[in-house]
Short mmCIF file of C-alpha atoms in Angstrom, two decimals:
data_model
loop_
_atom_site.label_atom_id
_atom_site.label_comp_id
_atom_site.label_asym_id
_atom_site.label_seq_id
_atom_site.Cartn_x
_atom_site.Cartn_y
_atom_site.Cartn_z
CA UNK A 1 -0.06 -0.15 0.31
CA UNK A 2 1.43 3.38 -1.23
CA UNK A 3 0.63 6.37 1.23
CA UNK A 4 2.00 9.86 0.59
CA UNK A 5 3.64 10.44 4.33
CA UNK A 6 4.40 8.09 7.18
CA UNK A 7 4.23 9.59 10.30
CA UNK A 8 6.28 7.71 13.27
CA UNK A 9 4.96 8.36 16.43
CA UNK A 10 1.49 9.02 17.93
CA UNK A 11 2.27 11.74 20.46
CA UNK A 12 1.04 15.18 20.36
CA UNK A 13 3.98 16.26 17.43
CA UNK A 14 2.56 13.55 15.79
CA UNK A 15 -1.34 14.00 16.00
CA UNK A 16 -0.38 17.67 14.91
CA UNK A 17 1.19 16.51 11.97
CA UNK A 18 -1.21 13.93 11.03
CA UNK A 19 -4.05 15.89 11.36
CA UNK A 20 -2.65 19.39 9.50
CA UNK A 21 -1.04 16.48 6.60
CA UNK A 22 -4.96 15.06 6.29
CA UNK A 23 -6.82 18.28 6.36
CA UNK A 24 -4.60 18.96 3.33
CA UNK A 25 -5.53 16.34 1.46
CA UNK A 26 -2.88 13.96 1.89
CA UNK A 27 -2.88 10.50 2.94
CA UNK A 28 -1.05 9.44 6.22
CA UNK A 29 0.02 6.22 7.67
CA UNK A 30 0.52 7.03 11.44
CA UNK A 31 2.58 4.39 13.18
CA UNK A 32 3.43 3.72 16.67
CA UNK A 33 4.67 0.71 18.85
CA UNK A 34 2.21 1.40 21.94
CA UNK A 35 -1.32 0.17 21.99
CA UNK A 36 -3.86 2.67 21.08
CA UNK A 37 -4.44 3.49 24.76
CA UNK A 38 -1.08 5.50 24.66
CA UNK A 39 -2.11 7.97 21.68
CA UNK A 40 -1.13 11.40 22.52
CA UNK A 41 2.29 10.25 24.20
CA UNK A 42 3.45 11.98 27.00
CA UNK A 43 1.40 14.82 26.25
CA UNK A 44 -1.61 13.27 27.72
CA UNK A 45 0.28 12.96 31.38
CA UNK A 46 1.37 16.85 31.17
CA UNK A 47 -0.11 19.57 33.20
CA UNK A 48 -0.77 21.26 29.77
CA UNK A 49 1.27 24.16 30.56
CA UNK A 50 1.52 26.89 27.82
CA UNK A 51 3.99 29.70 27.11
CA UNK A 52 2.01 32.43 26.10
CA UNK A 53 3.31 36.16 25.36
CA UNK A 54 0.72 39.09 26.15
CA UNK A 55 -1.98 36.96 26.35
CA UNK A 56 -5.51 38.36 27.40
CA UNK A 57 -5.05 36.24 30.62
CA UNK A 58 -1.66 38.07 31.21
CA UNK A 59 -3.65 41.04 30.81
CA UNK A 60 -6.62 40.67 33.47
CA UNK A 61 -4.04 39.45 36.06
CA UNK A 62 -1.65 42.93 35.70
CA UNK A 63 0.86 41.20 33.96
CA UNK A 64 2.78 43.32 31.22
CA UNK A 65 4.34 41.05 28.63
CA UNK A 66 5.91 41.66 25.16
CA UNK A 67 7.54 40.14 22.55
CA UNK A 68 10.84 41.81 22.92
CA UNK A 69 10.97 40.93 27.18
CA UNK A 70 9.99 37.48 25.92
CA UNK A 71 13.13 36.88 23.64
CA UNK A 72 15.11 38.83 25.81
CA UNK A 73 14.45 36.09 28.50
CA UNK A 74 14.75 33.45 25.80
CA UNK A 75 18.41 33.90 25.09
CA UNK A 76 19.08 34.46 28.54
CA UNK A 77 17.93 31.04 29.56
CA UNK A 78 19.00 29.41 26.23
CA UNK A 79 22.57 31.20 26.35
CA UNK A 80 23.27 29.86 22.94
CA UNK A 81 26.61 29.15 22.19
CA UNK A 82 27.02 26.85 19.47
CA UNK A 83 25.70 29.49 16.85
CA UNK A 84 27.79 28.68 13.69
CA UNK A 85 26.93 24.77 13.53
CA UNK A 86 24.84 23.03 16.32
CA UNK A 87 22.86 26.02 17.65
CA UNK A 88 22.25 27.78 14.18
CA UNK A 89 18.72 26.01 13.21
CA UNK A 90 17.64 25.79 17.00
CA UNK A 91 17.89 29.69 17.55
CA UNK A 92 15.70 30.56 14.11
CA UNK A 93 13.42 28.13 15.55
CA UNK A 94 13.38 29.48 18.85
CA UNK A 95 12.65 32.94 16.97
CA UNK A 96 9.82 31.84 15.07
CA UNK A 97 8.56 29.99 18.27
CA UNK A 98 8.18 33.27 20.34
CA UNK A 99 6.71 34.95 17.49
CA UNK A 100 3.97 32.11 17.28
CA UNK A 101 3.68 32.71 20.83
CA UNK A 102 3.21 36.07 20.81
CA UNK A 103 1.02 36.18 17.74
CA UNK A 104 -1.64 33.15 16.71
CA UNK A 105 -0.70 30.23 19.08
CA UNK A 106 -3.58 31.24 21.27
CA UNK A 107 -6.12 31.98 19.02
CA UNK A 108 -5.26 29.22 16.99
CA UNK A 109 -5.69 26.74 19.91
CA UNK A 110 -8.61 28.53 21.32
CA UNK A 111 -10.61 28.32 17.72
CA UNK A 112 -10.15 24.40 18.53
CA UNK A 113 -11.86 24.38 21.86
CA UNK A 114 -9.02 25.17 24.07
CA UNK A 115 -9.45 27.40 27.14
CA UNK A 116 -7.06 28.40 30.06
CA UNK A 117 -7.31 28.65 33.67
CA UNK A 118 -7.76 32.25 34.44
CA UNK A 119 -4.48 32.48 36.64
CA UNK A 120 -1.25 32.34 35.14
CA UNK A 121 1.42 30.59 36.46
CA UNK A 122 5.05 31.66 37.41
CA UNK A 123 7.36 28.77 36.07
CA UNK A 124 11.50 29.26 36.20
CA UNK A 125 11.56 32.68 37.91
CA UNK A 126 15.58 33.12 37.47
CA UNK A 127 17.11 34.64 40.31
CA UNK A 128 19.87 36.25 38.19
CA UNK A 129 20.31 39.34 36.49
CA UNK A 130 17.33 40.46 34.01
CA UNK A 131 19.36 39.33 30.90
CA UNK A 132 19.94 35.71 32.21
CA UNK A 133 17.97 32.53 32.72
CA UNK A 134 14.14 32.78 33.85
CA UNK A 135 10.60 34.26 33.02
CA UNK A 136 10.81 38.06 34.09
CA UNK A 137 6.68 37.57 34.44
CA UNK A 138 4.00 34.60 34.61
CA UNK A 139 3.82 33.15 31.43
CA UNK A 140 2.88 29.59 32.04
CA UNK A 141 -1.02 29.33 30.98
CA UNK A 142 -2.51 25.97 32.21
CA UNK A 143 -4.90 24.09 29.81
CA UNK A 144 -8.56 23.69 31.18
CA UNK A 145 -8.63 20.20 31.26
CA UNK A 146 -4.66 19.78 31.49
CA UNK A 147 -2.56 17.59 29.05
CA UNK A 148 -6.15 15.53 27.88
CA UNK A 149 -7.83 18.88 27.19
CA UNK A 150 -4.74 19.76 24.89
CA UNK A 151 -4.85 16.18 23.31
CA UNK A 152 -8.07 15.86 22.83
CA UNK A 153 -8.69 18.40 19.64
CA UNK A 154 -5.98 16.86 17.85
CA UNK A 155 -6.62 13.48 18.31
CA UNK A 156 -10.60 13.99 17.66
CA UNK A 157 -9.11 15.56 13.87
CA UNK A 158 -7.24 12.57 13.30
CA UNK A 159 -9.89 10.32 14.03
CA UNK A 160 -12.13 12.45 11.68
CA UNK A 161 -9.78 11.86 9.02
CA UNK A 162 -9.22 8.30 9.80
CA UNK A 163 -13.32 8.12 9.12
CA UNK A 164 -12.58 10.33 5.98
CA UNK A 165 -9.92 7.57 4.51
CA UNK A 166 -7.30 9.92 4.67
CA UNK A 167 -5.35 8.36 7.80
CA UNK A 168 -4.57 4.66 8.45
CA UNK A 169 -3.53 4.43 12.50
CA UNK A 170 -1.60 1.42 13.35
CA UNK A 171 -0.66 0.87 16.90
CA UNK A 172 1.68 -1.88 18.04
CA UNK A 173 4.02 -1.36 14.70
CA UNK A 174 7.34 -0.69 15.92
CA UNK A 175 9.80 0.77 12.99
CA UNK A 176 13.03 -0.75 12.89
CA UNK A 177 14.85 0.86 9.89
CA UNK A 178 13.99 3.74 7.46
CA UNK A 179 14.23 2.83 4.33
CA UNK A 180 16.42 4.70 1.62
CA UNK A 181 16.93 4.64 -1.96
CA UNK A 182 19.72 6.77 -4.01
CA UNK A 183 19.91 8.80 -0.74
CA UNK A 184 16.33 9.16 -0.15
CA UNK A 185 14.30 7.93 2.71
CA UNK A 186 11.46 6.25 0.89
CA UNK A 187 9.45 4.45 3.62
CA UNK A 188 9.67 1.79 6.75
CA UNK A 189 9.59 -1.16 7.89
CA UNK A 190 9.45 -3.24 11.73
CA UNK A 191 7.87 -5.47 13.64
CA UNK A 192 4.22 -6.01 14.38
CA UNK A 193 4.09 -6.69 17.92
CA UNK A 194 1.45 -8.76 19.72
CA UNK A 195 -1.76 -6.67 20.81
CA UNK A 196 -1.78 -5.21 24.07
CA UNK A 197 -4.61 -4.46 26.50
CA UNK A 198 -2.17 -2.51 29.35
CA UNK A 199 -3.69 0.87 30.45
CA UNK A 200 -1.82 3.78 29.58
CA UNK A 201 1.66 4.27 30.38
CA UNK A 202 2.07 0.80 31.58
CA UNK A 203 4.90 -1.38 30.17
CA UNK A 204 3.70 -3.49 27.17
CA UNK A 205 4.94 -6.52 25.86
CA UNK A 206 7.79 -6.79 23.10
CA UNK A 207 7.25 -9.85 22.05
CA UNK A 208 6.78 -9.62 17.84
CA UNK A 209 4.10 -11.82 15.99
CA UNK A 210 4.69 -10.44 12.25
CA UNK A 211 6.87 -8.03 10.46
CA UNK A 212 5.92 -4.93 8.07
CA UNK A 213 7.16 -2.50 5.51
CA UNK A 214 5.45 0.19 3.65
CA UNK A 215 6.52 3.37 1.20
CA UNK A 216 5.75 6.65 0.87
CA UNK A 217 6.70 9.71 -0.52
CA UNK A 218 8.35 11.30 3.13
CA UNK A 219 8.38 10.00 6.25
CA UNK A 220 8.07 12.22 9.31
CA UNK A 221 9.85 10.91 12.90
CA UNK A 222 7.93 12.07 16.19
CA UNK A 223 8.95 9.93 18.39
CA UNK A 224 9.89 11.65 21.26
CA UNK A 225 12.99 11.73 23.59
CA UNK A 226 15.21 9.60 25.68
CA UNK A 227 13.75 10.37 28.87
CA UNK A 228 12.77 6.71 29.91
CA UNK A 229 15.83 5.66 28.89
CA UNK A 230 18.40 6.31 31.89
CA UNK A 231 21.33 4.11 30.49
CA UNK A 232 21.33 6.57 27.32
CA UNK A 233 20.93 9.96 29.74
CA UNK A 234 24.08 8.75 31.34
CA UNK A 235 25.94 7.92 28.49
CA UNK A 236 25.53 11.39 27.33
CA UNK A 237 25.34 13.37 30.70
CA UNK A 238 26.98 16.47 30.33
CA UNK A 239 30.35 16.61 32.33
CA UNK A 240 29.35 20.48 33.39
CA UNK A 241 26.52 18.78 35.42
CA UNK A 242 29.26 16.61 37.17
CA UNK A 243 29.29 13.07 37.93
CA UNK A 244 25.39 11.60 36.28
CA UNK A 245 23.18 10.68 39.44
CA UNK A 246 23.12 6.75 40.66
CA UNK A 247 19.83 6.63 41.59
CA UNK A 248 17.13 8.67 39.21
CA UNK A 249 13.25 8.07 38.98
CA UNK A 250 11.21 8.41 35.69
CA UNK A 251 9.25 11.34 34.73
CA UNK A 252 7.99 9.41 31.43
CA UNK A 253 6.74 5.90 30.41
CA UNK A 254 9.35 3.12 29.76
CA UNK A 255 8.73 3.47 26.19
CA UNK A 256 10.41 7.11 25.57
CA UNK A 257 13.41 5.07 24.88
CA UNK A 258 14.74 7.00 21.98
CA UNK A 259 15.20 4.25 19.75
CA UNK A 260 14.09 6.38 16.58
CA UNK A 261 17.07 8.61 17.23
CA UNK A 262 19.28 5.77 16.33
CA UNK A 263 17.65 4.75 13.77
CA UNK A 264 17.26 8.06 12.04
CA UNK A 265 20.87 8.73 12.27
CA UNK A 266 21.40 5.91 10.25
CA UNK A 267 19.14 6.69 7.19
CA UNK A 268 21.81 10.27 7.38
CA UNK A 269 20.07 12.53 9.90
CA UNK A 270 22.21 14.46 12.49
CA UNK A 271 21.87 14.68 15.72
CA UNK A 272 23.26 17.80 17.52
CA UNK A 273 23.31 18.75 21.36
CA UNK A 274 23.23 15.41 22.70
CA UNK A 275 24.82 16.55 25.97
CA UNK A 276 21.58 19.24 26.56
CA UNK A 277 18.94 17.62 28.90
CA UNK A 278 16.12 18.71 31.16
CA UNK A 279 15.79 16.94 34.57
CA UNK A 280 13.99 17.86 37.65
CA UNK A 281 15.34 18.04 40.95
CA UNK A 282 11.96 18.02 42.56
CA UNK A 283 10.79 14.07 41.67
CA UNK A 284 9.04 12.32 44.66
CA UNK A 285 8.31 8.42 44.00
CA UNK A 286 4.64 7.93 43.00
CA UNK A 287 2.94 5.93 45.75
CA UNK A 288 0.87 4.18 43.05
CA UNK A 289 3.39 4.01 40.33
CA UNK A 290 2.07 3.48 36.55
CA UNK A 291 5.45 2.53 34.80
CA UNK A 292 8.60 1.44 36.43
CA UNK A 293 10.42 4.22 38.81
CA UNK A 294 7.58 6.50 38.15
CA UNK A 295 8.35 10.17 39.35
CA UNK A 296 5.90 12.76 40.18
CA UNK A 297 7.60 16.28 40.06
CA UNK A 298 6.47 18.99 42.62
CA UNK A 299 5.21 22.29 41.02
CA UNK A 300 6.87 24.28 44.16
CA UNK A 301 5.99 28.10 45.52
CA UNK A 302 9.19 29.90 46.58
CA UNK A 303 8.68 29.53 50.37
CA UNK A 304 10.23 26.36 51.26
CA UNK A 305 13.76 25.64 52.52
CA UNK A 306 16.10 23.65 50.02
CA UNK A 307 19.10 21.62 51.49
CA UNK A 308 21.30 19.50 50.43
CA UNK A 309 21.78 15.73 51.51
CA UNK A 310 24.39 17.01 54.77
CA UNK A 311 21.77 19.50 55.63
CA UNK A 312 23.23 22.74 54.35
CA UNK A 313 21.12 25.27 52.74
CA UNK A 314 21.62 25.84 49.14
CA UNK A 315 22.50 29.47 48.41
CA UNK A 316 20.64 32.22 46.06
CA UNK A 317 19.77 31.97 43.53
CA UNK A 318 19.01 27.79 44.15
CA UNK A 319 15.36 28.93 45.15
CA UNK A 320 12.18 26.70 44.71
CA UNK A 321 10.94 27.00 41.04
CA UNK A 322 13.82 29.48 40.35
CA UNK A 323 16.33 27.84 38.45
CA UNK A 324 15.81 23.88 37.42
CA UNK A 325 19.60 23.33 35.92
CA UNK A 326 21.25 25.78 38.28
CA UNK A 327 20.37 23.67 40.96
CA UNK A 328 20.81 20.24 39.37
CA UNK A 329 24.23 21.39 39.29
CA UNK A 330 24.17 22.54 42.88
CA UNK A 331 22.85 19.36 43.77
CA UNK A 332 25.55 17.09 42.15
CA UNK A 333 28.62 19.09 43.47
CA UNK A 334 27.41 17.52 46.62
CA UNK A 335 28.27 14.07 45.60
CA UNK A 336 24.71 13.07 46.66
CA UNK A 337 21.72 12.44 44.04
CA UNK A 338 19.08 13.94 46.48
CA UNK A 339 18.25 16.84 48.46
CA UNK A 340 15.43 18.15 50.75
CA UNK A 341 12.51 20.45 51.39
CA UNK A 342 11.98 21.60 54.75
CA UNK A 343 8.67 23.53 55.30
CA UNK A 344 5.41 23.72 57.14
CA UNK A 345 1.57 22.76 56.89
CA UNK A 346 0.88 26.56 55.85
CA UNK A 347 3.67 26.16 53.05
CA UNK A 348 2.50 22.89 51.77
CA UNK A 349 -1.23 23.55 51.49
CA UNK A 350 -0.56 26.81 49.46
CA UNK A 351 2.33 26.26 47.78
CA UNK A 352 2.74 22.51 46.56
CA UNK A 353 1.08 21.30 43.34
CA UNK A 354 1.94 18.08 41.66
CA UNK A 355 3.07 17.87 37.94
CA UNK A 356 0.46 15.66 35.65
CA UNK A 357 -2.90 15.36 34.57
CA UNK A 358 -3.51 12.75 36.91
CA UNK A 359 -2.62 14.68 40.07
CA UNK A 360 -4.79 17.64 38.94
CA UNK A 361 -7.98 15.75 38.60
CA UNK A 362 -9.88 19.23 39.26
CA UNK A 363 -8.48 20.87 36.26
CA UNK A 364 -8.21 17.82 34.21
CA UNK A 365 -11.68 17.29 34.65
CA UNK A 366 -12.88 20.85 34.47
CA UNK A 367 -14.58 20.90 37.96
CA UNK A 368 -14.78 24.62 38.77
CA UNK A 369 -16.11 23.54 42.24
CA UNK A 370 -13.33 21.17 42.87
CA UNK A 371 -10.72 24.14 41.53
CA UNK A 372 -12.32 26.67 44.19
CA UNK A 373 -11.88 24.32 47.11
CA UNK A 374 -7.79 25.04 46.22
CA UNK A 375 -8.16 28.13 48.36
CA UNK A 376 -9.65 26.36 51.29
CA UNK A 377 -7.33 25.31 54.39
CA UNK A 378 -5.33 22.00 53.84
CA UNK A 379 -3.42 20.81 50.96
CA UNK A 380 -5.23 19.02 48.15
CA UNK A 381 -5.98 15.81 47.89
CA UNK A 382 -3.71 14.20 45.69
CA UNK A 383 -0.89 16.65 47.95
CA UNK A 384 -2.31 14.70 51.06
CA UNK A 385 -2.53 11.23 49.70
CA UNK A 386 1.40 12.21 49.02
CA UNK A 387 1.96 13.03 52.95
CA UNK A 388 0.07 9.85 53.76
CA UNK A 389 1.70 7.14 51.52
CA UNK A 390 4.93 8.44 49.83
CA UNK A 391 7.94 7.26 51.36
CA UNK A 392 9.92 10.66 50.55
CA UNK A 393 7.89 12.46 53.30
CA UNK A 394 8.44 13.28 56.82
CA UNK A 395 6.29 14.95 59.03
CA UNK A 396 6.55 15.63 62.66
CA UNK A 397 5.66 18.36 65.66
CA UNK A 398 9.46 19.74 66.42
CA UNK A 399 12.76 19.88 64.81
CA UNK A 400 14.37 17.16 66.45
CA UNK A 401 11.38 14.33 65.62
CA UNK A 402 11.83 15.33 61.92
CA UNK A 403 15.87 15.45 61.55
CA UNK A 404 15.66 12.18 63.07
CA UNK A 405 12.75 11.04 60.77
CA UNK A 406 15.15 12.23 57.87
CA UNK A 407 17.81 10.32 59.13
CA UNK A 408 16.10 7.28 59.40
CA UNK A 409 14.49 7.64 55.96
CA UNK A 410 18.48 7.68 54.29
CA UNK A 411 19.63 5.39 56.60
CA UNK A 412 22.85 7.69 56.21
CA UNK A 413 22.50 9.58 59.13
CA UNK A 414 24.09 12.78 57.17
CA UNK A 415 21.82 15.65 58.75
CA UNK A 416 23.29 17.02 62.14
CA UNK A 417 20.22 18.84 64.49
CA UNK A 418 22.08 21.79 65.59
CA UNK A 419 23.20 22.81 62.23
CA UNK A 420 19.88 22.77 60.37
CA UNK A 421 18.38 24.57 63.74
CA UNK A 422 20.66 27.23 63.23
CA UNK A 423 20.34 28.03 59.32
CA UNK A 424 16.35 27.79 60.05
CA UNK A 425 16.67 30.11 63.06
CA UNK A 426 18.65 32.55 60.99
CA UNK A 427 16.18 32.94 58.67
CA UNK A 428 13.13 32.96 60.69
CA UNK A 429 14.99 35.88 62.53
CA UNK A 430 14.66 37.90 59.23
CA UNK A 431 11.04 37.40 59.21
CA UNK A 432 10.54 40.12 61.88
CA UNK A 433 11.33 43.17 59.83
CA UNK A 434 9.76 44.42 56.39
CA UNK A 435 13.59 44.28 55.02
CA UNK A 436 15.98 41.42 55.11
CA UNK A 437 19.23 40.27 53.51
CA UNK A 438 18.06 36.95 53.01
CA UNK A 439 17.24 36.72 49.02
CA UNK A 440 14.57 34.07 49.65
CA UNK A 441 12.62 35.92 51.69
CA UNK A 442 12.32 38.98 49.71
CA UNK A 443 11.93 36.62 46.40
CA UNK A 444 8.65 35.33 48.64
CA UNK A 445 7.51 38.74 49.29
CA UNK A 446 8.21 39.91 45.69
CA UNK A 447 5.85 37.10 44.87
CA UNK A 448 3.00 38.27 46.62
CA UNK A 449 3.17 41.44 44.52
CA UNK A 450 1.39 39.48 41.75
CA UNK A 451 -2.28 38.56 42.44
CA UNK A 452 -2.14 35.24 40.96
CA UNK A 453 1.00 34.39 43.65
CA UNK A 454 -1.25 35.78 46.74
CA UNK A 455 -4.37 34.23 46.09
CA UNK A 456 -3.27 30.51 45.40
CA UNK A 457 0.28 29.81 44.84
CA UNK A 458 2.62 31.93 47.75
CA UNK A 459 2.05 31.39 51.33
CA UNK A 460 1.97 34.50 53.62
CA UNK A 461 6.06 34.92 54.71
CA UNK A 462 5.78 32.67 58.84
CA UNK A 463 8.65 31.52 60.79
CA UNK A 464 9.68 27.69 59.78
CA UNK A 465 9.59 26.95 63.69
CA UNK A 466 6.36 28.60 64.65
CA UNK A 467 4.39 25.70 66.09
CA UNK A 468 1.12 27.64 64.80
CA UNK A 469 2.27 27.09 61.54
CA UNK A 470 3.20 23.07 61.80
CA UNK A 471 3.47 20.47 61.59
CA UNK A 472 6.81 20.35 60.38
CA UNK A 473 7.23 18.46 56.75
CA UNK A 474 10.68 17.24 55.14
CA UNK A 475 10.28 15.81 51.61
CA UNK A 476 13.35 14.24 50.42
CA UNK A 477 13.79 15.25 46.49
CA UNK A 478 15.23 12.78 44.06
CA UNK A 479 16.09 13.87 40.03
CA UNK A 480 13.76 12.99 38.04
CA UNK A 481 14.26 12.41 34.29
CA UNK A 482 12.04 14.23 31.49
CA UNK A 483 12.90 15.67 28.30
CA UNK A 484 15.72 15.64 25.84
CA UNK A 485 16.82 19.35 24.73
CA UNK A 486 18.98 17.99 21.62
CA UNK A 487 17.85 16.21 18.74
CA UNK A 488 17.34 15.68 14.74
CA UNK A 489 18.40 19.19 13.37
CA UNK A 490 16.02 20.46 11.03
CA UNK A 491 15.30 23.74 9.19
CA UNK A 492 12.23 25.76 9.64
CA UNK A 493 10.16 23.34 7.40
CA UNK A 494 11.01 20.53 9.78
CA UNK A 495 14.02 18.95 7.14
CA UNK A 496 15.86 16.66 8.84
CA UNK A 497 19.68 17.91 7.72
CA UNK A 498 22.79 15.51 7.21
CA UNK A 499 26.23 16.16 8.63
CA UNK A 500 26.92 18.39 5.52
CA UNK A 501 23.86 20.87 6.80
CA UNK A 502 21.88 19.93 3.58
CA UNK A 503 18.20 18.18 3.78
CA UNK A 504 17.86 14.36 3.50
CA UNK A 505 15.20 13.75 0.80
CA UNK A 506 11.87 12.65 2.10
CA UNK A 507 12.73 12.94 5.89
CA UNK A 508 11.05 15.08 7.97
CA UNK A 509 11.21 15.41 12.05
CA UNK A 510 8.81 17.15 14.96
CA UNK A 511 8.42 17.31 18.47
CA UNK A 512 10.84 16.33 21.12
CA UNK A 513 13.17 13.84 18.60
CA UNK A 514 14.12 17.47 16.74
CA UNK A 515 14.90 19.19 20.44
CA UNK A 516 11.43 20.58 19.54
CA UNK A 517 13.07 22.35 16.63
CA UNK A 518 16.03 22.64 14.59
CA UNK A 519 18.03 19.76 17.35
CA UNK A 520 17.73 22.44 20.29
CA UNK A 521 14.87 25.12 20.50
CA UNK A 522 15.50 25.78 24.38
CA UNK A 523 19.61 25.83 24.14
CA UNK A 524 20.81 24.76 27.50
CA UNK A 525 17.67 25.72 29.27
CA UNK A 526 13.94 25.83 29.47
CA UNK A 527 11.38 28.98 30.26
CA UNK A 528 8.52 25.97 30.88
CA UNK A 529 5.65 25.77 28.91
CA UNK A 530 7.43 25.19 26.06
CA UNK A 531 7.42 20.85 25.58
CA UNK A 532 4.66 20.68 24.40
CA UNK A 533 4.07 23.99 23.11
CA UNK A 534 7.27 22.79 21.34
CA UNK A 535 5.40 19.62 19.77
CA UNK A 536 2.38 21.95 18.41
CA UNK A 537 4.34 24.63 16.66
CA UNK A 538 7.03 21.53 15.04
CA UNK A 539 4.16 19.48 14.43
CA UNK A 540 2.16 22.04 12.85
CA UNK A 541 5.59 23.94 11.31
CA UNK A 542 6.58 20.70 9.57
CA UNK A 543 2.76 19.08 8.68
CA UNK A 544 2.29 22.45 6.96
CA UNK A 545 5.42 22.48 4.95
CA UNK A 546 5.53 19.01 4.25
CA UNK A 547 1.99 19.16 2.52
CA UNK A 548 2.77 21.82 0.75
CA UNK A 549 6.27 20.16 -0.81
CA UNK A 550 3.86 17.21 -1.63
CA UNK A 551 1.63 19.60 -3.66
#
């Protein structure tokens, strides 16, 4: 059977590209190694945060944003330093993406029924100079319905195209090779895997029951990154972040294994920026895991005190929610692969959110009543469940009990009560005045100048050892794998380039496998809301460009 295009990977980027190609009347074969239950890929599990610039939601919250400010923030975060080679196309994609985020992105999604939670979040706050890393203003727009709400309109477009005979979707088809002829990619072959009824995200069988070979005018790879492949992560771990962690939990399912990167490389595609990756430092082990080593990321407000494994407080700007990779660097330099939050009941009930659609049933289920319950006393139900069942939580009424529990949890006895008490008391004394030299307290107070933070995100500053604010809570934080920032180098049409910088005929890529555009749209750091957003943009760009190329 002959197709116009074969799309390899049915995650968000693959769905967007397939929908755009089908809308242009192209016949598409959509392949994925996982069962149909996993349609939508990692995006389904996401919190659904999107990076938008100067949106109506921002303006209603009193946020003054602009394209110029967003581009300044992007450049300060990306710190592109390979512009003549590996960063050449990534920077061009970054410019195009910021234009998109400040332009038609919101309207395009809105016209498909996507709506946004009215309070804009402030992720990756930076903590350095104005031209350094971080978002100068809140830009994290949460989709009403979270990840499933973002996936749904594209799944509906693809299923409509399936009904019209334009899309042939085949799960349990694992691609092993891109077929080339005279230097051009003309198809794929691989294994048909045994049917599987496992739930979304669960490990599926790799038992082979057949094989396949299909041909087309072009192949688009949209297979995701390497976040579930710890062996590959450690192989490419950058020296600038010290030794790779010995222990790491997984923020993505096991099937996010990076197989198609090497397969595409064998067909002539070039991989760039292999050493750039994005892993979170606030990971907790899921008490009800779906996949092996399943980790959940805490989305923290700025008030918890962050200690290393030996009980030394991290210096500025390593505060919760400010600089993910900066703090990862600081943690790895301690020689340990975990760290600690110490906080109060008052902080956890206002400042702890958990990443993931399944950890936010109110937003995912579009329940206004349940969302309004977030302002009531007490943590959300998912956070409370982790407090009760999660192995990384210690809760106590006094600091001696808390530190004893922390030492018992790790079994390493690294924490000294007197030293931790000294640091917390020093911090607490700074609360007595409206002025302070403690930059974390300054940041907390500054955050509450933003109405969204004051309402639902940042606790009123208080003393950690104030009994009225207790009980005390400690959380062991693990490194949790997540995103691949490098990948297949692509031009602005989504064409995969070879080692000479020329397009490989018939070969396209979109999504995380392409570094979210160009082999590294983020450079070294992300501003958040740009991963699912990057899948949307690259899938759209590549799909439309390929449809035009095919005529």
